[in-house]
JSON list of C-alpha atoms in Angstrom, two decimals:
[
{"chain": "T", "resi": 20, "resn": "MET", "atom": "CA", "xyz": [-11.40, -0.78, -2.29]},
{"chain": "T", "resi": 21, "resn": "SER", "atom": "CA", "xyz": [-14.44, -0.07, -4.45]},
{"chain": "T", "resi": 22, "resn": "THR", "atom": "CA", "xyz": [-14.73, 3.01, -6.66]},
{"chain": "T", "resi": 23, "resn": "LEU", "atom": "CA", "xyz": [-17.40, 4.39, -4.33]},
{"chain": "T", "resi": 24, "resn": "GLU", "atom": "CA", "xyz": [-15.21, 3.91, -1.28]},
{"chain": "T", "resi": 25, "resn": "GLN", "atom": "CA", "xyz": [-12.33, 5.65, -3.06]},
{"chain": "T", "resi": 26, "resn": "LEU", "atom": "CA", "xyz": [-14.63, 8.53, -3.90]},
{"chain": "T", "resi": 27, "resn": "LYS", "atom": "CA", "xyz": [-15.74, 8.81, -0.28]},
{"chain": "T", "resi": 28, "resn": "GLN", "atom": "CA", "xyz": [-12.13, 8.76, 0.97]},
{"chain": "T", "resi": 29, "resn": "GLY", "atom": "CA", "xyz": [-11.25, 11.52, -1.48]},
{"chain": "T", "resi": 30, "resn": "THR", "atom": "CA", "xyz": [-14.28, 13.57, -0.43]},
{"chain": "T", "resi": 31, "resn": "ARG", "atom": "CA", "xyz": [-13.35, 13.18, 3.25]},
{"chain": "T", "resi": 32, "resn": "ALA", "atom": "CA", "xyz": [-9.78, 14.27, 2.53]},
{"chain": "T", "resi": 33, "resn": "SER", "atom": "CA", "xyz": [-11.05, 17.31, 0.61]},
{"chain": "T", "resi": 34, "resn": "TRP", "atom": "CA", "xyz": [-13.36, 18.42, 3.48]},
{"chain": "T", "resi": 35, "resn": "ALA", "atom": "CA", "xyz": [-10.53, 17.90, 5.95]},
{"chain": "T", "resi": 36, "resn": "ALA", "atom": "CA", "xyz": [-8.04, 19.95, 3.91]},
{"chain": "T", "resi": 37, "resn": "GLY", "atom": "CA", "xyz": [-7.71, 23.72, 4.25]},
{"chain": "T", "resi": 38, "resn": "ASP", "atom": "CA", "xyz": [-9.78, 25.76, 6.60]},
{"chain": "T", "resi": 39, "resn": "TYR", "atom": "CA", "xyz": [-13.37, 24.52, 6.13]},
{"chain": "T", "resi": 40, "resn": "PRO", "atom": "CA", "xyz": [-14.45, 25.81, 9.57]},
{"chain": "T", "resi": 41, "resn": "ALA", "atom": "CA", "xyz": [-13.68, 29.40, 8.54]},
{"chain": "T", "resi": 42, "resn": "ILE", "atom": "CA", "xyz": [-15.53, 28.99, 5.23]},
{"chain": "T", "resi": 43, "resn": "ALA", "atom": "CA", "xyz": [-18.49, 27.46, 6.97]},
{"chain": "T", "resi": 44, "resn": "GLN", "atom": "CA", "xyz": [-18.61, 30.36, 9.45]},
{"chain": "T", "resi": 45, "resn": "ARG", "atom": "CA", "xyz": [-18.63, 32.90, 6.65]},
{"chain": "T", "resi": 46, "resn": "GLN", "atom": "CA", "xyz": [-20.96, 31.20, 4.23]},
{"chain": "T", "resi": 47, "resn": "LEU", "atom": "CA", "xyz": [-23.02, 28.45, 5.90]},
{"chain": "T", "resi": 48, "resn": "TRP", "atom": "CA", "xyz": [-23.61, 29.71, 9.44]},
{"chain": "T", "resi": 49, "resn": "PRO", "atom": "CA", "xyz": [-26.85, 31.64, 8.56]},
{"chain": "T", "resi": 50, "resn": "VAL", "atom": "CA", "xyz": [-28.24, 28.60, 6.69]},
{"chain": "T", "resi": 51, "resn": "GLY", "atom": "CA", "xyz": [-28.23, 26.50, 9.86]},
{"chain": "T", "resi": 52, "resn": "GLN", "atom": "CA", "xyz": [-30.79, 28.74, 11.52]},
{"chain": "T", "resi": 53, "resn": "ARG", "atom": "CA", "xyz": [-33.04, 28.65, 8.49]},
{"chain": "T", "resi": 54, "resn": "VAL", "atom": "CA", "xyz": [-32.86, 24.86, 8.34]},
{"chain": "T", "resi": 55, "resn": "VAL", "atom": "CA", "xyz": [-33.72, 24.48, 12.02]},
{"chain": "T", "resi": 56, "resn": "THR", "atom": "CA", "xyz": [-36.58, 27.00, 11.78]},
{"chain": "T", "resi": 57, "resn": "ARG", "atom": "CA", "xyz": [-38.05, 25.23, 8.68]},
{"chain": "T", "resi": 58, "resn": "ALA", "atom": "CA", "xyz": [-37.71, 21.83, 10.37]},
{"chain": "T", "resi": 59, "resn": "ASP", "atom": "CA", "xyz": [-39.61, 23.24, 13.33]},
{"chain": "T", "resi": 60, "resn": "VAL", "atom": "CA", "xyz": [-37.19, 21.89, 15.93]},
{"chain": "T", "resi": 61, "resn": "ALA", "atom": "CA", "xyz": [-38.80, 22.19, 19.36]},
{"chain": "T", "resi": 62, "resn": "PRO", "atom": "CA", "xyz": [-37.54, 21.70, 22.94]},
{"chain": "T", "resi": 63, "resn": "GLY", "atom": "CA", "xyz": [-37.11, 18.03, 23.72]},
{"chain": "T", "resi": 64, "resn": "ASP", "atom": "CA", "xyz": [-36.92, 16.89, 20.08]},
{"chain": "T", "resi": 65, "resn": "ASP", "atom": "CA", "xyz": [-34.30, 14.25, 19.29]},
{"chain": "T", "resi": 66, "resn": "VAL", "atom": "CA", "xyz": [-32.53, 15.73, 16.27]},
{"chain": "T", "resi": 67, "resn": "LEU", "atom": "CA", "xyz": [-30.16, 14.05, 13.82]},
{"chain": "T", "resi": 68, "resn": "ASP", "atom": "CA", "xyz": [-27.98, 16.37, 11.69]},
{"chain": "T", "resi": 69, "resn": "VAL", "atom": "CA", "xyz": [-26.67, 14.36, 8.75]},
{"chain": "T", "resi": 70, "resn": "ALA", "atom": "CA", "xyz": [-23.49, 15.74, 7.19]},
{"chain": "T", "resi": 71, "resn": "CYS", "atom": "CA", "xyz": [-23.18, 18.13, 10.15]},
{"chain": "T", "resi": 72, "resn": "GLY", "atom": "CA", "xyz": [-19.71, 19.40, 9.38]},
{"chain": "T", "resi": 73, "resn": "THR", "atom": "CA", "xyz": [-18.83, 21.97, 12.04]},
{"chain": "T", "resi": 74, "resn": "GLY", "atom": "CA", "xyz": [-22.42, 22.14, 13.26]},
{"chain": "T", "resi": 75, "resn": "ASN", "atom": "CA", "xyz": [-24.11, 25.14, 11.64]},
{"chain": "T", "resi": 76, "resn": "ALA", "atom": "CA", "xyz": [-27.52, 23.37, 11.97]},
{"chain": "T", "resi": 77, "resn": "ALA", "atom": "CA", "xyz": [-26.68, 21.02, 14.88]},
{"chain": "T", "resi": 78, "resn": "ILE", "atom": "CA", "xyz": [-25.77, 23.88, 17.18]},
{"chain": "T", "resi": 79, "resn": "ARG", "atom": "CA", "xyz": [-28.87, 25.86, 16.25]},
{"chain": "T", "resi": 80, "resn": "ALA", "atom": "CA", "xyz": [-31.02, 22.79, 16.88]},
{"chain": "T", "resi": 81, "resn": "ALA", "atom": "CA", "xyz": [-29.42, 22.42, 20.32]},
{"chain": "T", "resi": 82, "resn": "GLN", "atom": "CA", "xyz": [-30.05, 26.10, 20.99]},
{"chain": "T", "resi": 83, "resn": "ALA", "atom": "CA", "xyz": [-33.74, 25.48, 20.12]},
{"chain": "T", "resi": 84, "resn": "GLY", "atom": "CA", "xyz": [-33.79, 22.82, 22.88]},
{"chain": "T", "resi": 85, "resn": "GLY", "atom": "CA", "xyz": [-33.20, 19.69, 20.84]},
{"chain": "T", "resi": 86, "resn": "ARG", "atom": "CA", "xyz": [-31.06, 16.76, 21.92]},
{"chain": "T", "resi": 87, "resn": "VAL", "atom": "CA", "xyz": [-28.75, 16.63, 18.93]},
{"chain": "T", "resi": 88, "resn": "VAL", "atom": "CA", "xyz": [-26.53, 14.04, 17.29]},
{"chain": "T", "resi": 89, "resn": "GLY", "atom": "CA", "xyz": [-24.38, 15.26, 14.42]},
{"chain": "T", "resi": 90, "resn": "VAL", "atom": "CA", "xyz": [-23.05, 12.69, 11.96]},
{"chain": "T", "resi": 91, "resn": "ASP", "atom": "CA", "xyz": [-20.36, 13.41, 9.41]},
{"chain": "T", "resi": 92, "resn": "LEU", "atom": "CA", "xyz": [-17.93, 11.51, 7.20]},
{"chain": "T", "resi": 93, "resn": "THR", "atom": "CA", "xyz": [-15.17, 13.93, 8.22]},
{"chain": "T", "resi": 94, "resn": "PRO", "atom": "CA", "xyz": [-14.47, 13.82, 11.97]},
{"chain": "T", "resi": 95, "resn": "GLU", "atom": "CA", "xyz": [-11.60, 16.29, 11.47]},
{"chain": "T", "resi": 96, "resn": "LEU", "atom": "CA", "xyz": [-14.35, 18.96, 11.51]},
{"chain": "T", "resi": 97, "resn": "PHE", "atom": "CA", "xyz": [-15.63, 17.97, 14.94]},
{"chain": "T", "resi": 98, "resn": "ALA", "atom": "CA", "xyz": [-12.97, 19.91, 16.92]},
{"chain": "T", "resi": 99, "resn": "ALA", "atom": "CA", "xyz": [-14.19, 23.20, 15.47]},
{"chain": "T", "resi": 100, "resn": "GLY", "atom": "CA", "xyz": [-17.81, 22.06, 16.01]},
{"chain": "T", "resi": 101, "resn": "ARG", "atom": "CA", "xyz": [-17.17, 21.17, 19.61]},
{"chain": "T", "resi": 102, "resn": "GLN", "atom": "CA", "xyz": [-15.63, 24.58, 20.24]},
{"chain": "T", "resi": 103, "resn": "LEU", "atom": "CA", "xyz": [-18.52, 26.38, 18.53]},
{"chain": "T", "resi": 104, "resn": "ALA", "atom": "CA", "xyz": [-21.00, 24.33, 20.59]},
{"chain": "T", "resi": 105, "resn": "ALA", "atom": "CA", "xyz": [-19.15, 25.15, 23.79]},
{"chain": "T", "resi": 106, "resn": "ASP", "atom": "CA", "xyz": [-19.06, 28.81, 22.90]},
{"chain": "T", "resi": 107, "resn": "ALA", "atom": "CA", "xyz": [-22.84, 28.67, 22.30]},
{"chain": "T", "resi": 108, "resn": "GLY", "atom": "CA", "xyz": [-23.36, 26.88, 25.63]},
{"chain": "T", "resi": 109, "resn": "VAL", "atom": "CA", "xyz": [-24.94, 23.75, 24.11]},
{"chain": "T", "resi": 110, "resn": "GLU", "atom": "CA", "xyz": [-24.13, 20.09, 23.76]},
{"chain": "T", "resi": 111, "resn": "VAL", "atom": "CA", "xyz": [-24.03, 18.08, 20.54]},
{"chain": "T", "resi": 112, "resn": "GLU", "atom": "CA", "xyz": [-22.98, 14.47, 20.24]},
{"chain": "T", "resi": 113, "resn": "TRP", "atom": "CA", "xyz": [-20.54, 14.21, 17.33]},
{"chain": "T", "resi": 114, "resn": "VAL", "atom": "CA", "xyz": [-20.41, 10.84, 15.51]},
{"chain": "T", "resi": 115, "resn": "GLU", "atom": "CA", "xyz": [-18.30, 9.80, 12.54]},
{"chain": "T", "resi": 116, "resn": "GLY", "atom": "CA", "xyz": [-20.50, 8.14, 9.96]},
{"chain": "T", "resi": 117, "resn": "ASP", "atom": "CA", "xyz": [-21.63, 7.80, 6.40]},
{"chain": "T", "resi": 118, "resn": "ALA", "atom": "CA", "xyz": [-25.03, 9.25, 5.31]},
{"chain": "T", "resi": 119, "resn": "GLU", "atom": "CA", "xyz": [-25.57, 6.10, 3.25]},
{"chain": "T", "resi": 120, "resn": "ASP", "atom": "CA", "xyz": [-25.10, 3.86, 6.26]},
{"chain": "T", "resi": 121, "resn": "LEU", "atom": "CA", "xyz": [-26.04, 5.91, 9.30]},
{"chain": "T", "resi": 122, "resn": "PRO", "atom": "CA", "xyz": [-24.65, 4.69, 12.65]},
{"chain": "T", "resi": 123, "resn": "VAL", "atom": "CA", "xyz": [-27.98, 5.23, 14.39]},
{"chain": "T", "resi": 124, "resn": "ASP", "atom": "CA", "xyz": [-31.13, 3.18, 14.93]},
{"chain": "T", "resi": 125, "resn": "ASP", "atom": "CA", "xyz": [-33.96, 3.66, 12.47]},
{"chain": "T", "resi": 126, "resn": "GLU", "atom": "CA", "xyz": [-36.87, 5.77, 13.71]},
{"chain": "T", "resi": 127, "resn": "SER", "atom": "CA", "xyz": [-34.90, 7.04, 16.73]},
{"chain": "T", "resi": 128, "resn": "PHE", "atom": "CA", "xyz": [-35.13, 10.78, 15.97]},
{"chain": "T", "resi": 129, "resn": "ASP", "atom": "CA", "xyz": [-38.04, 13.22, 15.81]},
{"chain": "T", "resi": 130, "resn": "VAL", "atom": "CA", "xyz": [-36.28, 15.50, 13.31]},
{"chain": "T", "resi": 131, "resn": "VAL", "atom": "CA", "xyz": [-33.59, 14.84, 10.71]},
{"chain": "T", "resi": 132, "resn": "VAL", "atom": "CA", "xyz": [-31.80, 17.69, 8.96]}
]
């Protein structure tokens, strides 16, 4: 395993440890709305949220009418994200992936956050 791959595995383990969803709710939730507003997400936009975590931007983009795919290296965060999306009444497609090698086709999104 390369040094970079070891670093990524360690990073994933760190994000999966503890209660990241609670921290994200307290400290990152408001940031998601600002990101979506600045990105000018509109109804019908195909939106990719890279490093989506528990969905603080992805869920807001879906609330704005976007069709959203959230990609993150740490799929352990998706359960909390799915619950938050369900609570908000929106759908997000959650995909495990690396920001350096995204598991999506090039030029397939209108907005990337």
